CSV table of C-alpha atoms in Angstrom, one decimal:
chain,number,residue,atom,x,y,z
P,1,UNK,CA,7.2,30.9,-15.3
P,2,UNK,CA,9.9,29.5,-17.1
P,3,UNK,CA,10.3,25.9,-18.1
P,4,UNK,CA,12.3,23.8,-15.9
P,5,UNK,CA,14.4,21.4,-17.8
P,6,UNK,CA,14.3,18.0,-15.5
P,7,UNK,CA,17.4,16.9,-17.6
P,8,UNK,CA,20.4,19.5,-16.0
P,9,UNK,CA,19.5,17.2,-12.9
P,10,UNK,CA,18.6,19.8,-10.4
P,11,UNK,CA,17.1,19.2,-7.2
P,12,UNK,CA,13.6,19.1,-6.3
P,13,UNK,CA,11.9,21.3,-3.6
P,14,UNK,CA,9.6,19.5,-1.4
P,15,UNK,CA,7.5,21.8,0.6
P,16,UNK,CA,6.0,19.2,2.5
P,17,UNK,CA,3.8,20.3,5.7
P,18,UNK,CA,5.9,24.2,5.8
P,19,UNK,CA,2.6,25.4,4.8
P,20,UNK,CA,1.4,24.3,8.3
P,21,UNK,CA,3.9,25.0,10.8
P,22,UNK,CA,2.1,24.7,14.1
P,23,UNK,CA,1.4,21.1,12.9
P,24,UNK,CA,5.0,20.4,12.5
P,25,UNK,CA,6.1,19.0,15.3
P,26,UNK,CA,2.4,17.1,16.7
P,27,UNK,CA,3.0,15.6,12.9
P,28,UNK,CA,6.5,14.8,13.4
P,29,UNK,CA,6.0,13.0,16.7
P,30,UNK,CA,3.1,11.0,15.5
P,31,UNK,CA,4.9,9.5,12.5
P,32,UNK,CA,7.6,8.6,14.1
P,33,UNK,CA,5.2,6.6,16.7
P,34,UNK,CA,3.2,5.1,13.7
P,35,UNK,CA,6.4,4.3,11.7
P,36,UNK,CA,8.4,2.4,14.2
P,37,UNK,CA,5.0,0.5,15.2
P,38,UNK,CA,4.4,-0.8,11.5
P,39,UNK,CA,8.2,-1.7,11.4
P,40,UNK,CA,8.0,-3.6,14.6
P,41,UNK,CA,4.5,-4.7,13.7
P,42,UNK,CA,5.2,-5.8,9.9
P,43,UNK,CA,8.7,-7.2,10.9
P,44,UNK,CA,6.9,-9.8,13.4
P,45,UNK,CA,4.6,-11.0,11.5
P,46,UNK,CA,7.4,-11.7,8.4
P,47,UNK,CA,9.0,-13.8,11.4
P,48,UNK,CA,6.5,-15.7,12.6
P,49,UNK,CA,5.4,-16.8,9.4
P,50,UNK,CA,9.0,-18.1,8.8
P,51,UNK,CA,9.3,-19.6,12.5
P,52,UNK,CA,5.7,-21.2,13.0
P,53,UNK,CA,4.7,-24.3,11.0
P,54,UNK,CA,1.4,-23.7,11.6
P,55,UNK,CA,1.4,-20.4,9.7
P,56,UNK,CA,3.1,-22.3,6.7
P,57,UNK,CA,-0.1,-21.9,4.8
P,58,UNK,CA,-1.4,-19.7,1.5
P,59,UNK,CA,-3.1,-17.2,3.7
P,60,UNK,CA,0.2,-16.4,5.5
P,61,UNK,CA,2.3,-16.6,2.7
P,62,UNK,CA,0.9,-13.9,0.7
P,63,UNK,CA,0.3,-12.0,4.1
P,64,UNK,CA,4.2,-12.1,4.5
P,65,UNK,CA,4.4,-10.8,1.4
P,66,UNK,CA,2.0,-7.6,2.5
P,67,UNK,CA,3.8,-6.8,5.0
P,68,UNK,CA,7.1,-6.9,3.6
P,69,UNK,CA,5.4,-4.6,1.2
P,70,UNK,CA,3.9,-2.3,3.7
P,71,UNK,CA,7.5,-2.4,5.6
P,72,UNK,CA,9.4,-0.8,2.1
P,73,UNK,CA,6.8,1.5,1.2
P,74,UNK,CA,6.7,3.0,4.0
P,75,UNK,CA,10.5,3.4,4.2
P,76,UNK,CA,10.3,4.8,0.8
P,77,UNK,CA,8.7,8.1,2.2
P,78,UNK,CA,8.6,8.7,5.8
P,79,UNK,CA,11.8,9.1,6.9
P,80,UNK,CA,12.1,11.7,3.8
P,81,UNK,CA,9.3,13.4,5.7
P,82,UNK,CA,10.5,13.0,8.8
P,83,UNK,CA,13.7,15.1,8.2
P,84,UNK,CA,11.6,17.3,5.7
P,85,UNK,CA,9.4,18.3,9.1
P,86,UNK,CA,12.2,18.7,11.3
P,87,UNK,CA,13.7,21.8,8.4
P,88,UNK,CA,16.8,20.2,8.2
P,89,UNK,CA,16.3,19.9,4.4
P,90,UNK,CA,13.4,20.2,2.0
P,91,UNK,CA,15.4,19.1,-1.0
P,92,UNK,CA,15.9,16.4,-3.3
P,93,UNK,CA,17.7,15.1,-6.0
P,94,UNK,CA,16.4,14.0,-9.1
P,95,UNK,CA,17.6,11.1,-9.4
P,96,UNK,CA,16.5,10.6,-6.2
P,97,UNK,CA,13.2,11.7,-6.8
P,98,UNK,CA,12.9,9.5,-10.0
P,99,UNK,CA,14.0,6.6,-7.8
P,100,UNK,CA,11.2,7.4,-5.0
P,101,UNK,CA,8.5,7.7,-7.7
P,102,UNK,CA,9.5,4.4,-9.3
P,103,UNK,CA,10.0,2.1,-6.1
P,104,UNK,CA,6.9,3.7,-4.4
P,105,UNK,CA,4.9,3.2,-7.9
P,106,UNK,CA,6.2,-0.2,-7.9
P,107,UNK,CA,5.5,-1.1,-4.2
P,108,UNK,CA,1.5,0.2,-3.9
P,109,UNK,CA,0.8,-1.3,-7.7
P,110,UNK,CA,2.2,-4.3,-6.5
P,111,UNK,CA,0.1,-4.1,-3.3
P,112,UNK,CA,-3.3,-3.1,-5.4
P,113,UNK,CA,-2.8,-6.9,-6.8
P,114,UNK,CA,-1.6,-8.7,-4.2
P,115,UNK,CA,-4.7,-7.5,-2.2
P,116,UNK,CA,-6.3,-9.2,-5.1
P,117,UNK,CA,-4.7,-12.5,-4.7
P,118,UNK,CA,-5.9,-12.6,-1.2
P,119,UNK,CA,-9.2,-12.1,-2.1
P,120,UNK,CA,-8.7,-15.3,-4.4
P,121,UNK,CA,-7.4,-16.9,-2.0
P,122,UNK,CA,-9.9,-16.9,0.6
P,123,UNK,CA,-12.5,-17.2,-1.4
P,124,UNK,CA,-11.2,-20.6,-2.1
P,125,UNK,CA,-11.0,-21.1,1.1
P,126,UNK,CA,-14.2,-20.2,2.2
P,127,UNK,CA,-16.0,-21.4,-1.0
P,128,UNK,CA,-14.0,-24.3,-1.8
P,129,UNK,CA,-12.7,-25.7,1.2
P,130,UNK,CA,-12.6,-29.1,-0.1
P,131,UNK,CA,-10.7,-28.4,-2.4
P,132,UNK,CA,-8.6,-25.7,-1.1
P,133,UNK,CA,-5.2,-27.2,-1.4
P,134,UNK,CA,-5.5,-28.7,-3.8
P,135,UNK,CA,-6.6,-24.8,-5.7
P,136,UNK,CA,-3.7,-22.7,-3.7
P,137,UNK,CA,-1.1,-25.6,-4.2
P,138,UNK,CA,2.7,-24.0,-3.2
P,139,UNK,CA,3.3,-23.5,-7.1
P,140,UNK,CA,0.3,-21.2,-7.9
P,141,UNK,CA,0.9,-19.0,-4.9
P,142,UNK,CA,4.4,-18.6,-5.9
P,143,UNK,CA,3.2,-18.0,-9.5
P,144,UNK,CA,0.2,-15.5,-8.2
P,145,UNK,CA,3.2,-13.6,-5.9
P,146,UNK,CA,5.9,-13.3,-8.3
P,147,UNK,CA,3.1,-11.8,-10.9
P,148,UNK,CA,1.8,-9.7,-9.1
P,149,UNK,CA,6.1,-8.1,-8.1
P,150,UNK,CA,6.5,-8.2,-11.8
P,151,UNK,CA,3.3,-6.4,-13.1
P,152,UNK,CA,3.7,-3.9,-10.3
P,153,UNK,CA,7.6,-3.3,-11.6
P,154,UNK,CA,6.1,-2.9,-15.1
P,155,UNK,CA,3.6,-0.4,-14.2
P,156,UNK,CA,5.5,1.7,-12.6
P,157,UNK,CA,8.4,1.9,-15.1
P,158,UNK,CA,6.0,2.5,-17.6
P,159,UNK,CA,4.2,5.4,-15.8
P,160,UNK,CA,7.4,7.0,-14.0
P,161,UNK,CA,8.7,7.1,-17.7
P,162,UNK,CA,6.0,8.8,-18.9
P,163,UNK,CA,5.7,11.8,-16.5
P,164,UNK,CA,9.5,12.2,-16.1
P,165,UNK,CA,9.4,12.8,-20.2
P,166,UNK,CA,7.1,16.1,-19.6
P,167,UNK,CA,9.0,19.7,-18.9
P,168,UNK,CA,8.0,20.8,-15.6
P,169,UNK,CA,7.3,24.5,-14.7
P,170,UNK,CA,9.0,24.3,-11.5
P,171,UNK,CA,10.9,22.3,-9.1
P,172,UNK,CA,9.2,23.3,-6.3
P,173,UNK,CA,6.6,20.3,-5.0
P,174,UNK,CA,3.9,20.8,-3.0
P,175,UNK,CA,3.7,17.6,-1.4
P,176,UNK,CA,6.2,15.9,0.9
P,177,UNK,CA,7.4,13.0,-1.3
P,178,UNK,CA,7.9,12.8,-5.1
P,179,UNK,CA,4.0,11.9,-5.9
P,180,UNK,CA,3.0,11.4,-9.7
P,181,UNK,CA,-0.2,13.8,-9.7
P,182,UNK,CA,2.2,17.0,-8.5
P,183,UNK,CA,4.5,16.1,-11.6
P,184,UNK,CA,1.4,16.2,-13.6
P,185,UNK,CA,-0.1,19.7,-11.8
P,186,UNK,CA,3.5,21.2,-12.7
P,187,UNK,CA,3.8,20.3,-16.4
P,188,UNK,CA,4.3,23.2,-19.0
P,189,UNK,CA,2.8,21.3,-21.7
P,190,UNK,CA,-0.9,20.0,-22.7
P,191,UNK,CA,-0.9,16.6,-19.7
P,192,UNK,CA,-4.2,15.2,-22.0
P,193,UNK,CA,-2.5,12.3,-23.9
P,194,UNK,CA,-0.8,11.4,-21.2
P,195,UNK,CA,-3.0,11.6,-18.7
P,196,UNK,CA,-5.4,9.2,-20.9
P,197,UNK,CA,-2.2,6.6,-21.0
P,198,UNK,CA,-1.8,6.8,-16.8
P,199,UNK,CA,-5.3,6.1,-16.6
P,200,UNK,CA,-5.5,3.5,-18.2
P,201,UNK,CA,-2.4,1.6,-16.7
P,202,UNK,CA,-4.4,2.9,-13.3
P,203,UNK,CA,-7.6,1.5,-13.9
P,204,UNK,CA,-5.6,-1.8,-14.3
P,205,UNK,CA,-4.2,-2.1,-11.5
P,206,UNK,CA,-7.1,-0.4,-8.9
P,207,UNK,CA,-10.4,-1.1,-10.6
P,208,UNK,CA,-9.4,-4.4,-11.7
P,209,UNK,CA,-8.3,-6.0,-8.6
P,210,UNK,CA,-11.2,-4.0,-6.8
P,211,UNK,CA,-13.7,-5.9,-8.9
P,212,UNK,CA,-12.4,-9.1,-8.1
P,213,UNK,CA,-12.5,-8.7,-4.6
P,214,UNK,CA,-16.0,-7.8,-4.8
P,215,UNK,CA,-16.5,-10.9,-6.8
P,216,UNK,CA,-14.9,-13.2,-4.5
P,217,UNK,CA,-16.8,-11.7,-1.1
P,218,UNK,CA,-19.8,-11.6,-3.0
P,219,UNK,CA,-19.4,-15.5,-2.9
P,220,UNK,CA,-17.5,-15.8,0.0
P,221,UNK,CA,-20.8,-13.9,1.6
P,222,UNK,CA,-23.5,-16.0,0.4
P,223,UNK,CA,-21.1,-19.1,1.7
P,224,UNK,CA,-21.2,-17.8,4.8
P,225,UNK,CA,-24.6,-17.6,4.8
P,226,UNK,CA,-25.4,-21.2,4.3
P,227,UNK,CA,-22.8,-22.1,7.1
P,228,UNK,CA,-25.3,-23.7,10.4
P,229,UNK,CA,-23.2,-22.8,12.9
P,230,UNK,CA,-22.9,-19.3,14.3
P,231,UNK,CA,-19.7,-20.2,15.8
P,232,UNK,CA,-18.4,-20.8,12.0
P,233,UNK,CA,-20.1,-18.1,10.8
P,234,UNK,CA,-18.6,-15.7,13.1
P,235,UNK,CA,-14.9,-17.2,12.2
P,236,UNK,CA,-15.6,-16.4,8.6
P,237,UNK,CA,-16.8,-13.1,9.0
P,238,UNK,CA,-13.9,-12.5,11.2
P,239,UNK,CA,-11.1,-13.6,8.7
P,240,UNK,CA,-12.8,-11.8,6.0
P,241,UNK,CA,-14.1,-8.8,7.6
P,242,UNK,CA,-10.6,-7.8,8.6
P,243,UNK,CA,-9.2,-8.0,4.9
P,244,UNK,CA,-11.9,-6.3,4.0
P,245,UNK,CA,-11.4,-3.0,6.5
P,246,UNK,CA,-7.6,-3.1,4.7
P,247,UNK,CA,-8.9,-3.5,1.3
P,248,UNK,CA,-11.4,-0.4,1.7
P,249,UNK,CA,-9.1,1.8,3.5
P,250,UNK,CA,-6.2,0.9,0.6
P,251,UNK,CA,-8.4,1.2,-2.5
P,252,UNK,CA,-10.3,4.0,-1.0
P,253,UNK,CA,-7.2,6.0,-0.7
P,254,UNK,CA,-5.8,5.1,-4.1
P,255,UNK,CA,-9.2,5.7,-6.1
P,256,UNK,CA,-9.4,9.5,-4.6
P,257,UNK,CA,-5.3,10.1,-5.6
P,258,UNK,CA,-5.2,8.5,-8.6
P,259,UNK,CA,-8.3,8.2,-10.3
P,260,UNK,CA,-9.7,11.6,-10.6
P,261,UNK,CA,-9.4,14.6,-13.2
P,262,UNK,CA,-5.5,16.2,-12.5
P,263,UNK,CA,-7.7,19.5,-12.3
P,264,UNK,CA,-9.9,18.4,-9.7
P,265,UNK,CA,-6.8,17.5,-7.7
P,266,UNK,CA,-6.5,19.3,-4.8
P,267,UNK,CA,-2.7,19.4,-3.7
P,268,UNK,CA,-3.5,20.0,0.4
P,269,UNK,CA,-5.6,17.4,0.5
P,270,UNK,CA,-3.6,15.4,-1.6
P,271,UNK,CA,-0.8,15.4,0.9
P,272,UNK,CA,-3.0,14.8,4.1
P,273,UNK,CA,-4.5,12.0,2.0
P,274,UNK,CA,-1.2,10.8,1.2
P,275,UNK,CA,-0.2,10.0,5.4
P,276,UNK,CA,-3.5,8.2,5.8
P,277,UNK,CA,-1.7,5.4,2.8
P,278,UNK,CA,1.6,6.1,3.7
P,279,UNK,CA,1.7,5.8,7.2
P,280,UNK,CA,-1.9,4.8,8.6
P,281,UNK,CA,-2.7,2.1,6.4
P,282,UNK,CA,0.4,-0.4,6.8
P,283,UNK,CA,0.1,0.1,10.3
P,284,UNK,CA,-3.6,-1.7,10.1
P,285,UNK,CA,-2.0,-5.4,8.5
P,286,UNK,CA,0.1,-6.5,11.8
P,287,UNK,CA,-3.2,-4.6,14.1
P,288,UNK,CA,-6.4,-6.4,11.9
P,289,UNK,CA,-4.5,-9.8,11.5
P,290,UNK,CA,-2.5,-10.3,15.1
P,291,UNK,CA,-5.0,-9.2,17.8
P,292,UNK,CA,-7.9,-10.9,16.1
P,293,UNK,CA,-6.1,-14.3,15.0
P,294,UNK,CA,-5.7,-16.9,17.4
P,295,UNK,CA,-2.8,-18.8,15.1
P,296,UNK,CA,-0.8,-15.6,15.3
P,297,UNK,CA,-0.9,-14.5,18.8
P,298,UNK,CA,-0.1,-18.7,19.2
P,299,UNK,CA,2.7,-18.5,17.0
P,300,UNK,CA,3.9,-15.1,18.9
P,301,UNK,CA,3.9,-16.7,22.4
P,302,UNK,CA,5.6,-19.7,21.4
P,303,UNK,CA,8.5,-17.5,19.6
P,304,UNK,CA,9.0,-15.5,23.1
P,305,UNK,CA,8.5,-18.5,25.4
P,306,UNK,CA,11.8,-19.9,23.3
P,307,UNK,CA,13.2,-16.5,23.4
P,308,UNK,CA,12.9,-16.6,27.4
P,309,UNK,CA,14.2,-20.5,27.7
């Protein structure tokens, strides 16, 4: 197979789910479903955090900032895959491709450490409640959210540079959005230097912020502990049990994509593995954090008993 030189600009094949076509349409319909629900879902809970005083707090801040995240990451890939499963067209452009692969690089690297900040931050809470504001003061979580957009950024600039430099094989992807490990599957040339680089940069931002999490409910679990009441105990858990759920189902996802062997990587199950983070996942913020929080579903009635009067 000849090499295919990414500079002439040609478009990129995305085979997508063609490889299944009796799953095509039960696919099709069920994105759609889960992608307007984390739309509507995401976009309320951006509102009421503006709206409600009471959610003018660090935990809601950054939470804001998830979801916003959630909202453009999605966006990035489904409704690529949504006209990919209707047939219409399988194709993209390259520049197009490049821009996919560097705003969805940017958007779940910026995720993996704002997940991280959360952790922080209720651990402070939980640990430190004395001195809680005083710790997340409006200056560090604007500090700890810009950070955490820039590092993303970087990442992902660095990485996207680095696979778009390698001569692919073919322009046919197996996948149904422009994902880094197909680029690496498709290269013509020896992926190990490279490979070492991306890993790297990975383990940065997934390991990393995965270890501090465990850090901070490792505390945040023997504080609980010591708590008398099983009415506060069960509010703690609560809070931090439903970050949890996201933060395992997130990291879980990215750890099997990204951090094993490009050999071992199985491109099916790459792409089935891929809708779980791309379309199951940001549908969980808005479910975890508004149907088990009592200041949400406050803040929500009040919003529609205005909207009524």
């Amino acid at each position: 197979m000849g090499i295919f030189n990414t500079s002439l600009g040609e478009d990129f094949i995305l085979v997508g789910f063609s490889d299944f076509p009796q799953l095509e349409v039960f696919l099709f319909v069920f994105i759609l479903v889960f992608y307007l629900l984390t739309l509507f879902g995401n976009t309320t809970i951006i509102v009421l955090s503006r709206l409600d005083l009471r959610l003018h707090t660090p935990m809601y801040f950054f939470l804001s900032h998830l979801s916003f995240l959630d909202l453009c990451y999605t966006t990035s890939t489904v409704p690529q895959l949504l006209i990919n499963l209707c047939g219409f067209d399988r194709t993209i452009s390259y520049g197009g491709c490049v821009a996919q692969l560097l705003i969805f690089l940017a958007l779940v690297s910026t995720e993996c450490l704002l997940l991280g900040v959360m952790a922080f931050d209720r651990y402070a809470a939980v640990c430190r409640p004395l001195h809680y504001t005083t710790i997340m003061h409006p200056q560090l979580c604007q500090t700890l959210a810009i950070s955490s957009w820039v590092s993303g950024l970087v990442n992902s600039v660095i990485q996207t540079g680095l696979v778009m430099a390698m001569p692919l094989c073919s322009h046919r992807l197996n996948h149904f959005f422009c994902e880094m490990p197909i680029f690496l599957k498709l290269a013509c040339e020896d992926t190990n230097g490279t490979e070492v680089k991306m890993f790297v940069a990975r383990t940065i931002i997934l390991i990393f912020p995965a270890a501090l999490i465990l850090g901070s409910y490792g505390h945040i679990a023997r504080a609980i502990l010591r708590i008398k009441s099983m009415a506060g105990r069960r509010k703690a858990f609560g809070t931090c049990g439903s970050h949890l759920i996201v933060v395992s189902l997130f990291y879980g996802s990215g750890i099997y994509t990204y951090l094993q062997p490009i050999h071992r990587y199985s491109e099916n199950e790459g792409k089935f593995v891929a809708v779980f983070y791309t379309i199951l996942t940001p549908i969980l913020n808005p479910l975890i954090y508004t149907l088990r929080n009592k200041d949400v579903k406050g803040a929500l009635w009040k919003v529609l008993g205005k909207a009524q009067t």
